mmCIF file of C-alpha atoms in Angstrom:
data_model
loop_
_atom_site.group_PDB
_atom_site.id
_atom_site.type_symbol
_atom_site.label_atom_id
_atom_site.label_comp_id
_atom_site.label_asym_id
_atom_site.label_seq_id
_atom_site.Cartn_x
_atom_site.Cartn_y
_atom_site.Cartn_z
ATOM 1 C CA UNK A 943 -109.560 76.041 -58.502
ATOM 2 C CA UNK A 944 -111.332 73.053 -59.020
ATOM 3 C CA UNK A 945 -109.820 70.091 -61.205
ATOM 4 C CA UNK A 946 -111.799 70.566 -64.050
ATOM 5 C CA UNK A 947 -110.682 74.490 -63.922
ATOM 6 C CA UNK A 948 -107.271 73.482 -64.163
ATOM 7 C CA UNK A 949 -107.573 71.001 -67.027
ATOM 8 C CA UNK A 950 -109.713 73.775 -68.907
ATOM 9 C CA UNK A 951 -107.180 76.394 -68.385
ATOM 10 C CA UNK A 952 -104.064 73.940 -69.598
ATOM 11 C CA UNK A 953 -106.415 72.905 -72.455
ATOM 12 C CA UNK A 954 -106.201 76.591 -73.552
ATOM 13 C CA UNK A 955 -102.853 77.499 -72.690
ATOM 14 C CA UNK A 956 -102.381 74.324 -75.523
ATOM 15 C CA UNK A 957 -104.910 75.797 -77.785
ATOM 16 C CA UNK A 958 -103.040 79.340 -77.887
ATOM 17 C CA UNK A 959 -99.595 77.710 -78.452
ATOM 18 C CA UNK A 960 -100.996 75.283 -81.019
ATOM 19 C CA UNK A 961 -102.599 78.248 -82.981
ATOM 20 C CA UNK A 962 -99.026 79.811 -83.137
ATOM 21 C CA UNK A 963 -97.793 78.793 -86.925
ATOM 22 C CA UNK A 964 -94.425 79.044 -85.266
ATOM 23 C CA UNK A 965 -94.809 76.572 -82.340
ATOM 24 C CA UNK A 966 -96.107 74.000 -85.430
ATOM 25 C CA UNK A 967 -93.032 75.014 -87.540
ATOM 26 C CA UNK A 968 -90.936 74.311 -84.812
ATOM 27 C CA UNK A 969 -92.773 71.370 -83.555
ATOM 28 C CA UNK A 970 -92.331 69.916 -87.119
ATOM 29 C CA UNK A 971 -88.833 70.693 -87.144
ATOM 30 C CA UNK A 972 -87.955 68.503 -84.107
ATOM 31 C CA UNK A 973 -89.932 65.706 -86.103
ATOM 32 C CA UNK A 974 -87.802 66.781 -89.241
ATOM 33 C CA UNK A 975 -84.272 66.256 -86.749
ATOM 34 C CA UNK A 976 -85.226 63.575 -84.943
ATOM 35 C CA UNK A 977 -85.439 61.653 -88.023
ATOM 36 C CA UNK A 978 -82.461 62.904 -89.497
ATOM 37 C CA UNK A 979 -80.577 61.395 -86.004
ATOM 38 C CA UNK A 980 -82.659 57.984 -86.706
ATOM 39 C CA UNK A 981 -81.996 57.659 -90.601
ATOM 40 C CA UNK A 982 -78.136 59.186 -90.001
ATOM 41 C CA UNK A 983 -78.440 59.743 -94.140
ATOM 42 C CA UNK A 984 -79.445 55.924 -94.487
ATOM 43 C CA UNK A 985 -81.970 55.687 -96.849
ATOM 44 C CA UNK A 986 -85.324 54.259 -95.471
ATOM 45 C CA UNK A 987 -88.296 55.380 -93.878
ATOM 46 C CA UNK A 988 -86.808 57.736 -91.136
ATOM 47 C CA UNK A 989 -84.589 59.604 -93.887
ATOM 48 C CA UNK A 990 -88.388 60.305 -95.979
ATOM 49 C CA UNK A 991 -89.915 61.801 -93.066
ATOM 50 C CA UNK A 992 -86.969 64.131 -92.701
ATOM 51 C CA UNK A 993 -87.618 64.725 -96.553
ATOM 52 C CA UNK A 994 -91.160 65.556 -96.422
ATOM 53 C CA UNK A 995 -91.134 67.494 -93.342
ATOM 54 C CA UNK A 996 -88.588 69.533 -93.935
ATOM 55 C CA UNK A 997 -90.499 70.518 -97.182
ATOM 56 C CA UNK A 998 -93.863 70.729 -95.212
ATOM 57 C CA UNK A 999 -92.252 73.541 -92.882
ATOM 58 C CA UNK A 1000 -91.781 75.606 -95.985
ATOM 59 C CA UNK A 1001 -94.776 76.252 -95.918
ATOM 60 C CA UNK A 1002 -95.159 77.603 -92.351
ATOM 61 C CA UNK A 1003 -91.975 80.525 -93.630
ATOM 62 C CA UNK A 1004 -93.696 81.654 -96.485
ATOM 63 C CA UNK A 1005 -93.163 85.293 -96.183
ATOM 64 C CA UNK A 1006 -91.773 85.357 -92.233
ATOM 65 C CA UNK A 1007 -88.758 86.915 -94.180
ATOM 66 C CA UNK A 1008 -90.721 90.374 -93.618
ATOM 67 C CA UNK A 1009 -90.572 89.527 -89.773
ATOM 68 C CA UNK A 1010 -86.516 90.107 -89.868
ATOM 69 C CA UNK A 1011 -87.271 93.020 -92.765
ATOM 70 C CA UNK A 1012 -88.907 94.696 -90.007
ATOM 71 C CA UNK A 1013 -86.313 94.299 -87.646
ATOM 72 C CA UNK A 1014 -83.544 95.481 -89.985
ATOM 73 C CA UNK A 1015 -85.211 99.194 -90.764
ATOM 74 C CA UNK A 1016 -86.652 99.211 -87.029
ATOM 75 C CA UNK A 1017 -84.801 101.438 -84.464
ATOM 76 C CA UNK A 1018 -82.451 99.779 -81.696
ATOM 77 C CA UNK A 1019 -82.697 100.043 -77.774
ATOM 78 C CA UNK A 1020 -81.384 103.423 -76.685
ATOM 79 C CA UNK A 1021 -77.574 102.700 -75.089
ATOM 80 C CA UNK A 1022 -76.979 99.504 -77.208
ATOM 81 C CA UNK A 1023 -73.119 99.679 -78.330
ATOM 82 C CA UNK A 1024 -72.459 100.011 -82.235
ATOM 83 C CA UNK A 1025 -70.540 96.866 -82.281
ATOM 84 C CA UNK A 1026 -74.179 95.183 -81.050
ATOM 85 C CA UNK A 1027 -76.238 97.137 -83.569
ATOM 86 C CA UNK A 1028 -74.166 96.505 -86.193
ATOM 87 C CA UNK A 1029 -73.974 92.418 -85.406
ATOM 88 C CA UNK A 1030 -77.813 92.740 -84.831
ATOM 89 C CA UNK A 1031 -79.085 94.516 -87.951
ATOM 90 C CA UNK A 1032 -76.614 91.935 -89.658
ATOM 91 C CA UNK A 1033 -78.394 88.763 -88.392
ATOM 92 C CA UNK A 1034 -81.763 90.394 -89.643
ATOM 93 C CA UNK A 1035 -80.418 91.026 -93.020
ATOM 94 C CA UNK A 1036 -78.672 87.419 -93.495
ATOM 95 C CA UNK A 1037 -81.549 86.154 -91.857
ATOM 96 C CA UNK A 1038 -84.606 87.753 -93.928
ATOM 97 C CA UNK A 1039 -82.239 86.945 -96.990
ATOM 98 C CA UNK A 1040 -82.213 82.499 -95.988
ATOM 99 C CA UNK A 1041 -85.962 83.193 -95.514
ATOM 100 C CA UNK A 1042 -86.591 84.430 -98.944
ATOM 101 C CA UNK A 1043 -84.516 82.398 -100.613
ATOM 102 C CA UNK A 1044 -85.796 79.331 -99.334
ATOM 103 C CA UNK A 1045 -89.409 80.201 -100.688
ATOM 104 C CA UNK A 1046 -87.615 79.887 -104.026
ATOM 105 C CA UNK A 1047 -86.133 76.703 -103.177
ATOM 106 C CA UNK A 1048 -89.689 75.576 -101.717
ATOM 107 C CA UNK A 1049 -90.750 76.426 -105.418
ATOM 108 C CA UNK A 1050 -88.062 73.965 -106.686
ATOM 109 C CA UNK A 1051 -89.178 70.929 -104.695
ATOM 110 C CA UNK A 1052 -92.673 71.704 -105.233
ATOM 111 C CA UNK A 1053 -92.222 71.599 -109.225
ATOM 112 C CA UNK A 1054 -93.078 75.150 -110.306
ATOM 113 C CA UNK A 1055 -89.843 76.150 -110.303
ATOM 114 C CA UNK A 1056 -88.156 73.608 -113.329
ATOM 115 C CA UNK A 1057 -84.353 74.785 -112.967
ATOM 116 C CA UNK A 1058 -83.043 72.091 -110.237
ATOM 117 C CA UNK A 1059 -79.591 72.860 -110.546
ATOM 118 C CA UNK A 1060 -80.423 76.575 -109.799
ATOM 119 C CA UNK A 1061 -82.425 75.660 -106.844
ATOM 120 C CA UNK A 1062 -79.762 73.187 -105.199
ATOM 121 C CA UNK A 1063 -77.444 76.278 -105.520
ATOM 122 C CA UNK A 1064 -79.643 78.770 -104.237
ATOM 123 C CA UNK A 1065 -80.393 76.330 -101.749
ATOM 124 C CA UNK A 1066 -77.186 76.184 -100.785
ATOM 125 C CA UNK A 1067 -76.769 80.159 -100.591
ATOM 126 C CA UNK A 1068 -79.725 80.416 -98.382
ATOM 127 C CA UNK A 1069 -77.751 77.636 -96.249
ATOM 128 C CA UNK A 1070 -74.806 80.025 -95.963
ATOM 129 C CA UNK A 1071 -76.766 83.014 -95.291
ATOM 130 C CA UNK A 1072 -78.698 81.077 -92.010
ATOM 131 C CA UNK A 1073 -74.970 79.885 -90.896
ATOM 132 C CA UNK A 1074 -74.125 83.818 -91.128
ATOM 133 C CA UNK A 1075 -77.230 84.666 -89.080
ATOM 134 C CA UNK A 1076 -75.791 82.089 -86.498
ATOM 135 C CA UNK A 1077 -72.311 83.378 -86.071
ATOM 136 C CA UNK A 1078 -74.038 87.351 -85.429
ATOM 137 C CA UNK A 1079 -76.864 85.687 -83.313
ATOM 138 C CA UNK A 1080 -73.770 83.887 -81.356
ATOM 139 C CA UNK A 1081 -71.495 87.103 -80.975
ATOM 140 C CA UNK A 1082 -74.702 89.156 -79.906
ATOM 141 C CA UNK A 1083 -76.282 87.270 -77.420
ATOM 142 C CA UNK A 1084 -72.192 86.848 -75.868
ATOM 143 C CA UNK A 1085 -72.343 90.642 -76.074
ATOM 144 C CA UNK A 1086 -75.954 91.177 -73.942
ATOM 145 C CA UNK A 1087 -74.793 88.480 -70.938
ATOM 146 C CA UNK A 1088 -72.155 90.305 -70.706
ATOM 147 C CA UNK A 1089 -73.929 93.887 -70.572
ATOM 148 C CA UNK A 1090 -76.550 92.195 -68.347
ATOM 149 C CA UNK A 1091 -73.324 90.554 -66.261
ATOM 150 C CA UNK A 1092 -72.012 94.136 -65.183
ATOM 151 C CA UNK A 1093 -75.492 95.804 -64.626
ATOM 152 C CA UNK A 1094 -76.096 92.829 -62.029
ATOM 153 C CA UNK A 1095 -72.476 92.762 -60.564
ATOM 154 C CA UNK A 1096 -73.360 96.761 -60.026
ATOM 155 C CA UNK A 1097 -76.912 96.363 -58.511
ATOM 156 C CA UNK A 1098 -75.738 93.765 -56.300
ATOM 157 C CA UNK A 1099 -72.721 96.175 -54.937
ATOM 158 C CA UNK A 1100 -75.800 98.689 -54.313
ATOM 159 C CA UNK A 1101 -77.771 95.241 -52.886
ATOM 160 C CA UNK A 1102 -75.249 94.211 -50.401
ATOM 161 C CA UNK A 1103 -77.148 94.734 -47.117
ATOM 162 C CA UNK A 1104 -80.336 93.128 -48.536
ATOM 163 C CA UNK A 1105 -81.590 90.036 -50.442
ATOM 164 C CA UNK A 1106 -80.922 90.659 -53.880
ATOM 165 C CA UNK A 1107 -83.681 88.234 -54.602
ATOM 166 C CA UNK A 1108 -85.942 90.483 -53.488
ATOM 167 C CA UNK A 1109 -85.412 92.851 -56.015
ATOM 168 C CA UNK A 1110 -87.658 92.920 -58.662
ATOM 169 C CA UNK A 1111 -84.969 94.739 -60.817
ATOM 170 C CA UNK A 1112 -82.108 92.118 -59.635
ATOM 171 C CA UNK A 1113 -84.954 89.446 -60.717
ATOM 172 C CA UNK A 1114 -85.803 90.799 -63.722
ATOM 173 C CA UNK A 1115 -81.958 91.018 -65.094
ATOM 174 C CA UNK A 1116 -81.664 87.649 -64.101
ATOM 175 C CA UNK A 1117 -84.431 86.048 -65.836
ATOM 176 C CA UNK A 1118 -83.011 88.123 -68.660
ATOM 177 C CA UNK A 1119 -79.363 86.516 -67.998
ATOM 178 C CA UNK A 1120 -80.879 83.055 -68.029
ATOM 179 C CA UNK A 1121 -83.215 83.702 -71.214
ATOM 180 C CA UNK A 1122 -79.996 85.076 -73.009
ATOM 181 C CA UNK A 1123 -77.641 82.474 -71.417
ATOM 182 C CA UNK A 1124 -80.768 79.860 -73.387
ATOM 183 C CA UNK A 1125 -80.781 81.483 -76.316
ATOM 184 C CA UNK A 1126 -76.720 81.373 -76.753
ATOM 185 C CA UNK A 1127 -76.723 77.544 -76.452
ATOM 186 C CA UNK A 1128 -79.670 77.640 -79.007
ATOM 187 C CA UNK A 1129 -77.532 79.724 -81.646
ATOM 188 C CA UNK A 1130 -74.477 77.982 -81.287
ATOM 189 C CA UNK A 1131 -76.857 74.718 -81.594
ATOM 190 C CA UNK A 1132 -78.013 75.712 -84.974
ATOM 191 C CA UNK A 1133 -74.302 76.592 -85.780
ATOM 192 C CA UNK A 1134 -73.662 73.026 -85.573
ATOM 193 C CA UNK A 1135 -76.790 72.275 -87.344
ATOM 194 C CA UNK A 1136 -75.816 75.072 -90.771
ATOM 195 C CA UNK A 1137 -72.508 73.244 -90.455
ATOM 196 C CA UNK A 1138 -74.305 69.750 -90.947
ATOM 197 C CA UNK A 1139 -76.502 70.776 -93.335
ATOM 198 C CA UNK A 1140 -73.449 72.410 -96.005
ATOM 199 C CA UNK A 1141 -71.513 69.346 -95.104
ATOM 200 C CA UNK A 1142 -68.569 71.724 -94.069
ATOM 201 C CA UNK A 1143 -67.083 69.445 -91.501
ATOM 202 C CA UNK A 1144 -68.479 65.598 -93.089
ATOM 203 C CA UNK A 1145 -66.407 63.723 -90.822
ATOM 204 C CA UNK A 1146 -67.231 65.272 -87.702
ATOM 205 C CA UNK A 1147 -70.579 66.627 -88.443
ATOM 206 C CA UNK A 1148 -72.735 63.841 -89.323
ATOM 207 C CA UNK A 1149 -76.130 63.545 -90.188
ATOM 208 C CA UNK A 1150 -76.945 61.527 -86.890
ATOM 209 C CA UNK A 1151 -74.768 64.688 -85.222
ATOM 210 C CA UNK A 1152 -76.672 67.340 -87.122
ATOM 211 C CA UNK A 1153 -80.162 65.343 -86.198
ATOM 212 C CA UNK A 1154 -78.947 65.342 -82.615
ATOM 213 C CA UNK A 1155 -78.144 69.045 -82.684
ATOM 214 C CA UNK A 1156 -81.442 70.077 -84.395
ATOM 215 C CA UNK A 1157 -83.392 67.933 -82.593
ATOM 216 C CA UNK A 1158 -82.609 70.001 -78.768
ATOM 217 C CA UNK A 1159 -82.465 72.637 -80.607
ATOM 218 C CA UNK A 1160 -85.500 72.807 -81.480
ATOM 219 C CA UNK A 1161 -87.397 71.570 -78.071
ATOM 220 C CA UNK A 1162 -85.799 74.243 -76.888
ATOM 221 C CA UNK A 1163 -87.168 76.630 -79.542
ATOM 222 C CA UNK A 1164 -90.552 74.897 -78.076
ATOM 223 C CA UNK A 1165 -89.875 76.256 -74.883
ATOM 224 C CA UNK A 1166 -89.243 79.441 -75.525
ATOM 225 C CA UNK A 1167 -92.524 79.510 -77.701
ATOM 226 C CA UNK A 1168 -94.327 78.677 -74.440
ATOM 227 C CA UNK A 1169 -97.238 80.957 -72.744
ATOM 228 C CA UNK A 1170 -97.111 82.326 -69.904
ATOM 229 C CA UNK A 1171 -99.221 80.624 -67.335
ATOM 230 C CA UNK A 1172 -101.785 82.959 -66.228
ATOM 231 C CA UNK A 1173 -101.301 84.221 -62.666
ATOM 232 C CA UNK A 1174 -103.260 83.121 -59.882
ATOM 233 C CA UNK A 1175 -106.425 85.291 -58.671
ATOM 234 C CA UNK A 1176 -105.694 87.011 -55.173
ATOM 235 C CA UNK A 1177 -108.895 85.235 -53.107
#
């Protein structure tokens, strides 16, 4: 490929992840965290971007809560334990629930909806409910590395006279394993983040600490967002 093919096909790789309303929510959410670690609650210029971006994402959830609707009535993956299904179906609920509430409490900042003390506590509730989603996203995503943990430990027993790495099922468990393993320091990230934001732990969890938090947390919610590069042609 020449030079120019290569800039074209990055330009559109950019283009496709750039047309994702999620890769711009979450793009605008490391803006919104980064300058919640700047300000640390100070009042000034950093602390009004926070402000106004974190009402500008609002706009980019307006009705995802149907996303994690879906998910709730949806049927699981044959052979997933109860104890999985159960902790899954009950991040989608908590989940869908923060997402719907916080189009309310977009309607509150906005001005159409007048009751401000009713949208500071429903704000708060939504809060809650995205701290719940965390703990079940947490406890499932422990519960998958460790399915995906003894399905490798098994195939490698079966493996043992060969390179594993040749495998495409060995490979494909482990890029499973290390998506997982991403996603767990992701949840428990946002864990810290819910804590921050409810001011559960103000002494420990500081806005600079929840800005820090959110801030990785979200480049790596960037990552994961990422296209696949396309593979190369066989000449």
């Amino acid at each position: 490929m020449s030079s120019l093919d290569v800039a074209r096909t990055e330009l559109a790789l950019a283009v496709l992840y750039l047309n994702k309303a999620e890769a711009r929510d979450k793009i605008c959410r490391a803006i919104q965290y980064g300058s919640k670690f700047l300000s640390n609650g100070e009042p000034g210029t950093a602390q009004n971007v926070d402000k106004s971006t974190s009402l500008a994402r609002k706009v980019f959830r307006l009705f995802k809560f149907v996303n994690d609707l879906h998910a709730l009535i949806s049927p699981t993956a044959p052979g997933t334990p109860l104890p999985l299904v159960l902790l899954g179906k009950s991040k989608n609920a908590l989940l869908s629930t923060f997402l719907f509430l916080d189009q309310i409490v977009w309607l509150g900042r906005t001005g159409i909806y007048k009751n401000k003390e009713r949208t500071e506590l429903i704000g708060r509730i939504s809060l809650f409910c995205w701290l719940g989603s965390s703990v079940c996203t947490n406890l499932v995503e422990i519960g998958e590395i460790g399915r995906l943990s003894k399905s490798m430990k098994k195939l490698d027993k079966e493996l043992k006279n060969t390179n594993k790495y040749k495998n495409e099922e060995y490979r494909s468990k482990l890029k499973k394993s290390n998506e997982r393993s991403l996603a767990l320091i992701k949840a428990s990230m946002d864990l810290v983040v819910a804590v921050g934001l409810l001011q559960l732990a103000p002494k420990k969890v500081t806005p600079r600490v929840t800005g820090a938090f959110g801030f990785v947390s979200s480049l790596i919610s960037c990552y994961q967002l990422l296209p696949s590069p396309p593979k190369a042609k066989a000449p």
